[in-house]
Amino acid sequence: MHNPSKIIEGGVEYSLGRFDGKSVQYDFPKILVYLNAKGKLLFGEKFKIYKKDQDILLKLCSYFIKDKENCKKFDIDLDKGLLLTGPVGCGKTSLIKLLHFLVPHQRKYVVMPCRNIVFAFNHLGYKTIEDYGESNFFCFDDMGVEPMGRHYGKDCNVIGEILLSRYDLFLETKLKTHATTNLNAEELEERYGNRVRSRMRELFNLIAFDKKAGDKRV
């Protein structure tokens, strides 16, 4: 029988906690050991889990492992997606790419840079909005700094339109959306407008890095 509390990476078995046959009692320090090892495999030896990020990681891990008690404490709604915010280089994209490996039995999302989606729109037009807005499980990376879309001379706020479609999809099917951004709430509203901003409140749990979180890429 498969034991979901154990994951094998690079020939090494990692324990994430205890499995009683029905559910896993996760152990946060063990999760951090696993994430550190998996991160190095994915992103290279320079990757590491920083002590100062452990508070935000506890929130993120609680969400992914569906720890109802912690999620209640942190005011996280398990039915919504995640909007992970923080300054440039604080590690948002790496973490969002890493965390779904914790729960290999759950449905995976595809991490897509928003600027790539806009470039696709510029070539293919409104079909791109359908492709990203009406199905599948996505994490939109680096939201809010992508250029304006332009197809046959017409401007389009591509990601804003996709978010409106994702909101309708969420109401119909409960399919979640995740995203990362460097922008704060006011900047997002300026970028996408009030209507999209109010939909975002219903689509996402906001999880924010400290504004002073340093750039880990230097």
Coordinates of C-alpha atoms in Angstrom, one line a residue:
M1 CA 0.0 0.0 0.0
H2 CA 1.3 3.4 -0.9
N3 CA 2.4 5.5 2.1
P4 CA 1.7 9.2 1.3
S5 CA 3.9 10.3 4.2
K6 CA 7.0 9.2 2.4
I7 CA 8.5 10.6 -0.8
I8 CA 11.6 9.3 -2.7
E9 CA 13.8 11.8 -4.4
G10 CA 17.2 11.0 -6.0
G11 CA 17.2 7.6 -4.4
V12 CA 16.7 9.0 -0.9
E13 CA 13.4 8.4 1.1
Y14 CA 12.1 11.4 3.0
S15 CA 9.4 11.2 5.7
L16 CA 6.9 14.0 5.9
G17 CA 5.3 12.7 9.1
R18 CA 3.2 9.7 10.2
F19 CA 0.6 7.8 8.2
D20 CA -2.1 6.0 10.2
G21 CA -3.7 4.2 7.2
K22 CA -6.2 7.0 6.6
S23 CA -4.4 10.4 6.9
V24 CA -0.9 11.8 7.3
Q25 CA 0.1 13.6 10.5
Y26 CA 2.5 16.0 8.9
D27 CA 5.6 17.2 10.7
F28 CA 6.7 20.7 9.6
P29 CA 10.5 20.3 10.3
K30 CA 10.5 17.1 8.2
I31 CA 8.6 18.9 5.5
L32 CA 11.3 21.7 5.5
V33 CA 14.1 19.0 5.1
Y34 CA 12.3 17.5 2.1
L35 CA 11.6 20.9 0.5
N36 CA 15.2 21.9 0.9
A37 CA 16.4 18.7 -0.8
K38 CA 13.8 18.8 -3.6
G39 CA 14.6 22.5 -4.2
K40 CA 18.3 21.7 -4.7
L41 CA 17.3 19.0 -7.2
L42 CA 15.0 21.4 -9.1
F43 CA 17.0 24.6 -8.9
G44 CA 20.6 23.7 -8.2
E45 CA 22.8 23.5 -5.1
K46 CA 22.4 27.2 -4.4
F47 CA 18.8 26.7 -3.4
K48 CA 18.0 26.8 0.3
I49 CA 15.1 27.2 2.6
Y50 CA 15.7 30.4 4.7
K51 CA 14.9 30.5 8.4
K52 CA 13.3 33.9 7.9
D53 CA 10.8 32.4 5.4
Q54 CA 9.6 29.7 7.7
D55 CA 6.4 31.7 8.8
I56 CA 5.3 32.1 5.2
L57 CA 6.2 28.5 4.4
L58 CA 4.1 27.2 7.3
K59 CA 1.1 29.0 5.8
L60 CA 1.8 27.7 2.3
C61 CA 2.4 24.1 3.5
S62 CA -0.7 24.2 5.7
Y63 CA -2.6 25.1 2.5
F64 CA -1.1 22.4 0.4
I65 CA -1.5 19.6 3.0
K66 CA -5.0 20.9 3.8
D67 CA -4.3 21.4 7.5
K68 CA -7.7 22.7 8.4
E69 CA -6.7 23.9 11.9
N70 CA -3.7 25.9 10.8
C71 CA -5.6 27.3 7.8
K72 CA -8.4 28.5 10.1
K73 CA -5.7 30.1 12.3
F74 CA -4.1 31.9 9.3
D75 CA -7.5 32.8 7.8
I76 CA -6.8 30.7 4.7
D77 CA -9.8 29.4 2.7
L78 CA -9.0 26.0 1.2
D79 CA -11.5 26.4 -1.6
K80 CA -9.7 29.4 -3.0
G81 CA -6.4 29.6 -4.8
L82 CA -3.2 31.4 -3.7
L83 CA -1.9 34.8 -4.5
L84 CA 1.7 34.9 -3.4
T85 CA 3.1 38.4 -3.2
G86 CA 6.5 39.8 -2.3
P87 CA 9.4 41.9 -3.6
V88 CA 11.5 40.9 -6.6
G89 CA 13.8 37.9 -6.0
C90 CA 12.3 36.8 -2.7
G91 CA 11.7 33.3 -4.0
K92 CA 7.9 33.3 -4.8
T93 CA 8.3 31.5 -8.1
S94 CA 10.6 28.8 -6.8
L95 CA 8.3 28.1 -3.8
I96 CA 5.2 27.9 -6.0
K97 CA 7.0 25.5 -8.4
L98 CA 8.3 23.4 -5.4
L99 CA 5.3 23.1 -3.1
H100 CA 3.0 20.9 -5.1
F101 CA 5.7 18.1 -4.9
L102 CA 4.6 17.8 -1.2
V103 CA 1.3 16.4 -2.3
P104 CA 2.0 14.2 -5.4
H105 CA -1.5 12.8 -5.1
Q106 CA -3.2 16.2 -5.7
R107 CA -3.9 17.7 -9.1
K108 CA -0.8 19.6 -10.5
Y109 CA -1.0 23.1 -11.8
V110 CA 1.1 24.5 -14.6
V111 CA 3.2 27.6 -13.8
M112 CA 3.0 30.1 -16.7
P113 CA 4.8 33.4 -16.8
C114 CA 2.2 36.2 -17.6
R115 CA 4.4 37.8 -20.2
N116 CA 4.5 34.5 -22.2
I117 CA 0.7 34.5 -22.2
V118 CA 0.6 38.0 -23.5
F119 CA 3.1 37.1 -26.3
A120 CA 0.9 34.2 -27.2
F121 CA -2.1 36.6 -27.4
N122 CA -0.2 39.0 -29.6
H123 CA 0.2 36.1 -32.1
L124 CA -3.0 34.1 -31.7
G125 CA -5.5 36.6 -30.4
Y126 CA -8.5 35.9 -28.2
K127 CA -8.1 32.1 -28.4
T128 CA -5.3 32.6 -25.9
I129 CA -7.8 34.1 -23.4
E130 CA -10.0 31.0 -23.9
D131 CA -7.1 28.6 -23.5
Y132 CA -6.0 30.1 -20.2
G133 CA -9.4 31.3 -18.9
E134 CA -11.7 28.4 -19.5
S135 CA -10.0 25.2 -18.4
N136 CA -7.0 23.7 -16.7
F137 CA -5.2 24.5 -13.4
F138 CA -2.7 27.3 -13.7
C139 CA -0.5 29.4 -11.6
F140 CA 0.1 32.8 -13.3
D141 CA 3.6 33.9 -12.5
D142 CA 4.7 37.5 -12.2
M143 CA 1.3 39.0 -12.6
G144 CA 1.0 42.7 -13.1
V145 CA 4.3 43.5 -14.8
E146 CA 3.5 41.9 -18.2
P147 CA 3.1 44.3 -21.2
M148 CA -0.3 45.2 -22.6
G149 CA -1.5 42.7 -25.2
R150 CA -1.9 43.9 -28.8
H151 CA -3.6 41.9 -31.6
Y152 CA -4.3 43.4 -35.0
G153 CA -3.9 46.9 -33.6
K154 CA -6.3 46.5 -30.7
D155 CA -5.0 46.7 -27.1
C156 CA -6.1 44.1 -24.6
N157 CA -5.4 43.7 -20.9
V158 CA -4.9 40.0 -21.4
I159 CA -4.4 38.8 -17.8
G160 CA -7.3 40.9 -16.6
E161 CA -9.6 39.3 -19.1
I162 CA -8.3 35.8 -18.2
L163 CA -8.9 36.5 -14.5
L164 CA -12.5 37.5 -15.3
S165 CA -12.9 34.2 -17.2
R166 CA -11.2 32.2 -14.4
Y167 CA -13.6 33.7 -11.9
D168 CA -16.6 32.4 -13.9
L169 CA -14.9 29.1 -14.2
F170 CA -14.3 29.0 -10.4
L171 CA -18.0 29.7 -9.7
E172 CA -19.1 26.9 -12.1
T173 CA -16.5 24.2 -11.4
K174 CA -14.6 25.3 -8.2
L175 CA -11.3 25.0 -10.3
K176 CA -8.7 27.1 -8.5
T177 CA -6.2 29.6 -9.9
H178 CA -2.9 30.5 -8.3
A179 CA -0.7 33.5 -9.0
T180 CA 2.5 35.3 -7.9
T181 CA 3.1 39.1 -8.1
N182 CA 5.5 41.8 -6.9
L183 CA 2.6 44.3 -6.8
N184 CA 0.5 45.3 -3.8
A185 CA -3.3 45.5 -3.8
E186 CA -3.4 49.2 -4.9
E187 CA -1.0 48.5 -7.8
L188 CA -3.0 45.5 -8.9
E189 CA -6.2 47.5 -8.9
E190 CA -4.4 50.2 -10.9
R191 CA -3.2 47.6 -13.4
Y192 CA -6.4 45.6 -13.8
G193 CA -9.2 47.8 -12.6
N194 CA -11.7 47.6 -9.8
R195 CA -13.8 44.8 -11.2
V196 CA -10.9 42.4 -11.6
R197 CA -9.6 43.4 -8.2
S198 CA -12.9 42.5 -6.5
R199 CA -12.9 39.1 -8.4
M200 CA -9.4 38.5 -7.2
R201 CA -10.5 38.8 -3.6
E202 CA -12.9 35.9 -4.2
L203 CA -10.4 33.8 -6.2
F204 CA -7.4 34.1 -4.0
N205 CA -6.0 33.8 -0.5
L206 CA -3.4 36.5 -0.2
I207 CA -0.1 35.3 1.3
A208 CA 2.6 37.9 1.5
F209 CA 6.3 37.9 2.0
D210 CA 7.6 40.6 4.3
K211 CA 8.2 43.8 2.2
K212 CA 11.8 43.7 3.5
A213 CA 12.4 40.2 2.2
G214 CA 15.8 40.5 0.4
D215 CA 16.6 39.5 -3.1
K216 CA 17.9 36.0 -3.0
R217 CA 19.2 36.1 -6.5
V218 CA 22.1 38.5 -5.8

